[in-house]
């Protein structure tokens, strides 16, 4: 973290090893492949599972790894966390659930505060594509025709075991741990102008381009993550502070989100529940919201680590995009 403390005390992620995904273990900002740890500490012939098989057996693997009292050393194949390329910690979840309007804050568009929780009945949620997942250090491409491109730092719960009709008070036992996700969002000038006054939206186009959901390097186990409803979060753009708050204004707590979703469908190990983004800092006078080519966005969450991405421009025109869209000013 920025204050010099260890970024990740312990976590499980997916690193790129010889060009292929490999389950990785991080201890005090040092990383080793699970295969290397298994080879050194387990019975001969034992194999290390990919993350898609690790998460369904999370408790057993987690307890075994924590019981080893690992002491990272270069002699044992450990490397600094920044020397290794990471993918999203769960590259192939069954489902990604996104939550919006889940913090008390004024609307970016109307300036009005959303209706209180008791008037809404259930949380505002939708599903996203796993093809939008990305990793720490990846470029994120601002699409052609976008007049505003936003970041949304979100604490994300990772499901650790099948969950069906789970009550909120029991939900913690179904969560493997937590990570950071950044929910990048596009606003197209031509599309935004068209939908003015219409009750419609295009969450698929706004949220699901490749890399629009990058994640931090590891899943931090729930017993090490702290209270997800009271974690410090910070975001900077090119070093300028844009978010500095806590998650303690979350409306629907994670247990309630698990209860809501699991009464509709069975949640599977590796499923991701993004919990929404807390309020950002006010913009300086005259400044316009939105990200631009070359900017670096860094998200940090207490106990969970950090996530950095660089913005780049995509030049290919969108289908149905007019040749000369009507200019629209950013919010």
Coordinates of C-alpha atoms in Angstrom, one line a residue:
X1 CA 0.0 0.0 0.0
X2 CA 1.0 3.6 -0.3
X3 CA 2.0 4.0 3.3
X4 CA 4.7 1.3 3.0
X5 CA 2.8 -1.5 4.6
X6 CA 2.6 -5.0 3.1
X7 CA 0.0 -4.9 0.3
X8 CA -1.2 -8.5 0.7
X9 CA -0.5 -10.6 3.8
X10 CA -1.9 -13.7 2.3
X11 CA -4.0 -14.4 -0.8
X12 CA -4.7 -16.8 -3.7
X13 CA -4.7 -15.7 -7.3
X14 CA -4.0 -16.7 -10.9
X15 CA -0.5 -15.9 -12.2
X16 CA 0.9 -16.3 -15.7
X17 CA 3.6 -18.9 -15.6
X18 CA 5.4 -19.7 -18.9
X19 CA 2.5 -18.2 -20.8
X20 CA -0.2 -20.2 -19.0
X21 CA -2.5 -19.6 -16.1
X22 CA -1.4 -21.1 -12.8
X23 CA -2.8 -20.9 -9.3
X24 CA -0.6 -18.7 -7.2
X25 CA -0.1 -18.1 -3.5
X26 CA 1.0 -14.6 -2.2
X27 CA 2.5 -14.2 1.3
X28 CA 3.7 -10.8 2.4
X29 CA 4.0 -9.5 -1.2
X30 CA 6.0 -12.6 -2.3
X31 CA 4.4 -15.0 -4.8
X32 CA 5.0 -18.6 -5.7
X33 CA 3.0 -21.0 -7.8
X34 CA 0.8 -23.5 -6.0
X35 CA 2.5 -26.2 -8.0
X36 CA 5.9 -25.2 -6.6
X37 CA 4.5 -25.3 -3.0
X38 CA 2.8 -28.6 -3.5
X39 CA 6.0 -30.1 -4.9
X40 CA 8.0 -29.0 -1.9
X41 CA 5.4 -29.6 0.9
X42 CA 3.1 -32.4 -0.2
X43 CA 3.4 -36.1 -1.0
X44 CA 5.2 -37.1 -4.2
X45 CA 2.9 -37.0 -7.3
X46 CA 0.5 -34.5 -5.8
X47 CA -0.8 -31.9 -8.3
X48 CA -1.9 -28.3 -7.9
X49 CA -5.4 -27.5 -9.3
X50 CA -6.3 -24.6 -11.5
X51 CA -8.4 -22.0 -9.8
X52 CA -11.7 -23.4 -11.3
X53 CA -11.0 -26.6 -9.2
X54 CA -9.2 -24.8 -6.3
X55 CA -12.2 -22.7 -5.3
X56 CA -14.8 -25.5 -4.9
X57 CA -12.3 -27.1 -2.5
X58 CA -11.3 -23.8 -1.0
X59 CA -11.6 -24.7 2.7
X60 CA -9.3 -27.7 2.5
X61 CA -6.6 -26.0 0.4
X62 CA -6.8 -22.8 2.4
X63 CA -6.4 -24.7 5.7
X64 CA -3.5 -26.7 4.3
X65 CA -1.7 -23.6 3.1
X66 CA -2.2 -21.7 6.2
X67 CA -1.0 -24.6 8.3
X68 CA 2.4 -24.7 6.4
X69 CA 3.5 -21.4 8.0
X70 CA 5.1 -20.5 4.7
X71 CA 8.3 -18.3 4.9
X72 CA 8.9 -16.9 1.4
X73 CA 12.4 -17.2 0.1
X74 CA 14.0 -16.8 -3.3
X75 CA 15.7 -20.1 -2.8
X76 CA 12.3 -21.7 -2.7
X77 CA 11.1 -20.1 -5.9
X78 CA 9.3 -17.1 -4.4
X79 CA 9.3 -13.8 -6.3
X80 CA 8.2 -10.2 -5.5
X81 CA 4.6 -9.7 -6.4
X82 CA 5.4 -6.9 -8.8
X83 CA 7.6 -9.1 -10.9
X84 CA 4.8 -11.5 -11.9
X85 CA 1.9 -11.0 -14.3
X86 CA -1.6 -11.8 -12.8
X87 CA -4.9 -12.5 -14.4
X88 CA -8.2 -12.0 -12.6
X89 CA -8.0 -14.3 -9.6
X90 CA -11.0 -16.3 -10.8
X91 CA -10.6 -16.2 -14.6
X92 CA -13.7 -18.3 -15.4
X93 CA -16.5 -17.7 -12.9
X94 CA -20.0 -19.1 -13.7
X95 CA -21.5 -15.7 -12.9
X96 CA -20.6 -12.1 -12.2
X97 CA -23.2 -10.1 -10.4
X98 CA -22.9 -6.3 -10.4
X99 CA -24.7 -4.1 -7.8
X100 CA -25.5 -0.4 -8.4
X101 CA -27.2 2.3 -6.3
X102 CA -25.8 0.4 -3.3
X103 CA -24.3 3.4 -1.5
X104 CA -26.0 6.6 -0.2
X105 CA -24.8 9.2 -2.6
X106 CA -26.3 11.7 -5.1
X107 CA -26.9 10.6 -8.6
X108 CA -24.1 11.7 -11.0
X109 CA -26.8 12.7 -13.5
X110 CA -29.7 14.3 -11.6
X111 CA -27.8 15.3 -8.4
X112 CA -30.7 13.8 -6.5
X113 CA -30.2 11.1 -3.8
X114 CA -31.6 7.7 -4.8
X115 CA -34.7 6.4 -2.9
X116 CA -33.9 5.0 0.5
X117 CA -33.4 1.3 0.9
X118 CA -36.8 0.6 2.5
X119 CA -38.6 2.0 -0.6
X120 CA -36.7 -0.2 -3.1
X121 CA -37.7 -3.7 -1.9
X122 CA -34.7 -5.5 -3.3
X123 CA -31.2 -4.5 -4.5
X124 CA -30.5 -3.2 -8.0
X125 CA -28.4 -5.9 -9.7
X126 CA -27.5 -7.2 -13.1
X127 CA -25.2 -9.9 -14.6
X128 CA -22.0 -9.3 -16.5
X129 CA -19.8 -11.3 -18.8
X130 CA -16.7 -13.0 -17.7
X131 CA -15.1 -12.0 -21.0
X132 CA -14.9 -8.5 -19.5
X133 CA -12.5 -9.6 -16.7
X134 CA -9.0 -8.3 -16.7
X135 CA -6.0 -8.1 -14.4
X136 CA -3.8 -5.8 -12.5
X137 CA -1.6 -3.8 -15.0
X138 CA -3.8 -4.4 -18.0
X139 CA -4.7 -1.6 -20.4
X140 CA -8.4 -0.7 -20.5
X141 CA -9.6 0.7 -23.8
X142 CA -11.9 3.6 -24.0
X143 CA -14.2 2.8 -26.9
X144 CA -14.7 5.0 -30.0
X145 CA -17.6 7.5 -29.6
X146 CA -17.4 7.6 -25.8
X147 CA -17.8 11.1 -24.3
X148 CA -17.4 9.9 -20.7
X149 CA -15.5 6.9 -19.3
X150 CA -15.8 6.3 -15.5
X151 CA -14.1 4.0 -12.9
X152 CA -16.0 2.4 -10.1
X153 CA -14.0 0.8 -7.3
X154 CA -15.9 -2.1 -5.8
X155 CA -15.2 -4.6 -3.0
X156 CA -16.1 -8.0 -4.5
X157 CA -17.1 -11.2 -2.7
X158 CA -16.0 -14.5 -4.1
X159 CA -18.4 -17.4 -3.5
X160 CA -16.6 -20.5 -2.1
X161 CA -19.3 -23.2 -2.0
X162 CA -22.7 -23.8 -3.7
X163 CA -25.3 -21.6 -2.1
X164 CA -29.0 -22.1 -2.6
X165 CA -31.6 -20.2 -0.5
X166 CA -29.1 -19.1 2.0
X167 CA -30.3 -16.7 4.7
X168 CA -28.3 -13.5 5.1
X169 CA -27.1 -14.4 8.6
X170 CA -25.5 -17.6 7.3
X171 CA -24.0 -16.2 4.1
X172 CA -20.5 -15.6 5.5
X173 CA -19.8 -19.3 5.5
X174 CA -20.4 -19.5 1.8
X175 CA -17.8 -16.8 0.9
X176 CA -14.2 -17.7 0.2
X177 CA -12.9 -14.2 0.4
X178 CA -12.7 -10.8 -1.1
X179 CA -10.9 -8.9 -3.9
X180 CA -11.1 -5.5 -5.7
X181 CA -12.8 -5.0 -9.0
X182 CA -13.0 -1.8 -11.0
X183 CA -16.3 -1.5 -12.9
X184 CA -15.4 0.7 -15.9
X185 CA -18.4 2.3 -17.6
X186 CA -18.8 3.9 -21.0
X187 CA -21.3 6.7 -21.9
X188 CA -21.6 7.1 -25.7
X189 CA -22.5 10.5 -27.0
X190 CA -24.8 9.3 -29.7
X191 CA -26.5 6.7 -27.4
X192 CA -26.9 9.0 -24.5
X193 CA -28.6 11.6 -26.7
X194 CA -31.0 9.0 -28.0
X195 CA -32.1 7.7 -24.6
X196 CA -32.8 11.1 -23.1
X197 CA -36.3 11.0 -21.7
X198 CA -36.6 7.2 -22.4
X199 CA -36.8 4.5 -19.7
X200 CA -34.0 2.4 -21.2
X201 CA -30.4 1.6 -20.7
X202 CA -27.7 -0.5 -22.4
X203 CA -25.7 -2.1 -19.5
X204 CA -24.2 -4.7 -22.0
X205 CA -22.6 -2.0 -24.1
X206 CA -21.7 0.2 -21.1
X207 CA -20.0 -2.4 -18.9
X208 CA -18.9 -5.5 -20.9
X209 CA -16.1 -4.6 -23.4
X210 CA -12.9 -6.7 -22.9
X211 CA -11.1 -5.8 -19.8
X212 CA -13.8 -3.5 -18.4
X213 CA -13.9 -5.5 -15.1
X214 CA -10.2 -5.8 -14.1
X215 CA -9.6 -7.3 -10.7
X216 CA -6.8 -7.2 -8.1
X217 CA -4.2 -9.9 -8.0
X218 CA -5.6 -12.2 -5.2
X219 CA -8.6 -13.3 -3.2
X220 CA -7.9 -12.5 0.4
X221 CA -9.6 -15.1 2.7
X222 CA -12.6 -13.8 4.6
X223 CA -10.9 -14.2 8.0
X224 CA -8.1 -11.9 6.9
X225 CA -10.1 -9.4 4.9
X226 CA -11.7 -7.6 7.8
X227 CA -15.3 -6.3 7.8
X228 CA -16.2 -5.8 4.1
X229 CA -18.8 -3.2 5.2
X230 CA -16.2 -1.0 6.9
X231 CA -13.0 -1.0 4.8
X232 CA -11.0 2.0 3.7
X233 CA -11.0 2.5 0.0
X234 CA -8.9 4.9 -2.1
X235 CA -8.6 5.7 -5.8
X236 CA -6.3 8.0 -7.7
X237 CA -6.0 9.1 -11.3
X238 CA -2.5 10.0 -12.3
X239 CA -1.7 10.4 -8.6
X240 CA -4.6 12.8 -7.9
X241 CA -6.9 11.5 -5.1
X242 CA -10.4 10.9 -6.4
X243 CA -11.9 8.6 -3.8
X244 CA -11.0 8.4 -0.1
X245 CA -13.7 6.9 2.1
X246 CA -15.0 3.7 3.7
X247 CA -17.5 1.1 2.7
X248 CA -19.6 1.7 5.8
X249 CA -22.5 3.4 3.8
X250 CA -23.3 0.1 2.0
X251 CA -27.1 -0.3 1.8
X252 CA -27.5 -4.0 1.1
X253 CA -24.9 -5.8 3.0
X254 CA -23.2 -8.8 1.3
X255 CA -25.2 -11.3 3.3
X256 CA -28.4 -9.7 1.9
X257 CA -27.1 -9.8 -1.6
X258 CA -26.3 -13.5 -1.2
X259 CA -29.8 -14.2 0.2
X260 CA -31.4 -12.3 -2.7
X261 CA -29.4 -14.0 -5.4
X262 CA -29.4 -17.5 -3.9
X263 CA -33.2 -17.5 -3.7
X264 CA -33.2 -17.0 -7.5
X265 CA -30.4 -19.4 -8.5
X266 CA -27.7 -21.6 -7.1
X267 CA -24.5 -19.6 -6.5
X268 CA -21.4 -21.6 -7.6
X269 CA -17.9 -21.5 -6.3
X270 CA -16.0 -18.7 -8.0
X271 CA -19.1 -16.6 -8.6
X272 CA -18.3 -12.9 -8.1
X273 CA -20.6 -10.4 -6.3
X274 CA -19.6 -6.8 -6.9
X275 CA -21.0 -4.6 -4.2
X276 CA -21.1 -1.1 -5.7
X277 CA -18.8 1.9 -5.4
X278 CA -18.8 4.4 -2.5
X279 CA -19.1 8.1 -3.2
X280 CA -16.2 9.8 -4.9
X281 CA -14.6 13.1 -3.9
X282 CA -16.0 16.3 -5.4
X283 CA -14.4 17.4 -8.6
X284 CA -12.3 20.6 -8.6
X285 CA -14.2 23.7 -9.9
X286 CA -14.4 23.5 -13.7
X287 CA -13.2 19.9 -13.9
X288 CA -15.1 17.4 -16.0
X289 CA -15.6 13.8 -14.9
X290 CA -14.2 11.0 -17.0
X291 CA -11.0 9.1 -17.9
X292 CA -8.7 9.8 -20.9
X293 CA -6.0 8.1 -23.0
X294 CA -2.8 7.5 -21.0
X295 CA -4.2 8.1 -17.5
X296 CA -3.4 5.6 -14.7
X297 CA -6.1 4.6 -12.3
X298 CA -5.0 3.0 -9.0
X299 CA -7.6 1.5 -6.6
X300 CA -6.6 0.4 -3.1
X301 CA -8.7 -1.3 -0.5
X302 CA -7.6 -1.9 3.1
X303 CA -6.4 -5.5 3.5
X304 CA -7.2 -6.4 -0.1
X305 CA -4.3 -4.8 -2.0
X306 CA -4.3 -2.6 -5.0
X307 CA -5.4 -2.6 -8.7
X308 CA -3.7 -0.4 -11.3
X309 CA -4.7 0.0 -14.9
X310 CA -3.8 2.4 -17.8
X311 CA -6.4 3.9 -20.1
X312 CA -5.9 3.6 -23.8
X313 CA -8.1 4.6 -26.8
X314 CA -9.9 2.1 -29.1
X315 CA -10.3 3.6 -32.6
X316 CA -12.8 1.1 -34.1
X317 CA -16.3 2.6 -34.7
X318 CA -19.2 1.0 -32.9
X319 CA -22.0 -0.7 -34.8
X320 CA -24.9 1.7 -35.3
X321 CA -22.7 4.6 -34.4
X322 CA -23.6 7.6 -36.6
X323 CA -20.9 9.2 -38.8
X324 CA -21.4 12.6 -37.1
X325 CA -22.9 12.1 -33.6
X326 CA -24.5 15.1 -31.9
X327 CA -21.9 16.4 -29.4
X328 CA -22.9 15.7 -25.8
X329 CA -21.2 17.3 -22.8
X330 CA -19.9 15.1 -20.0
X331 CA -21.7 15.2 -16.7

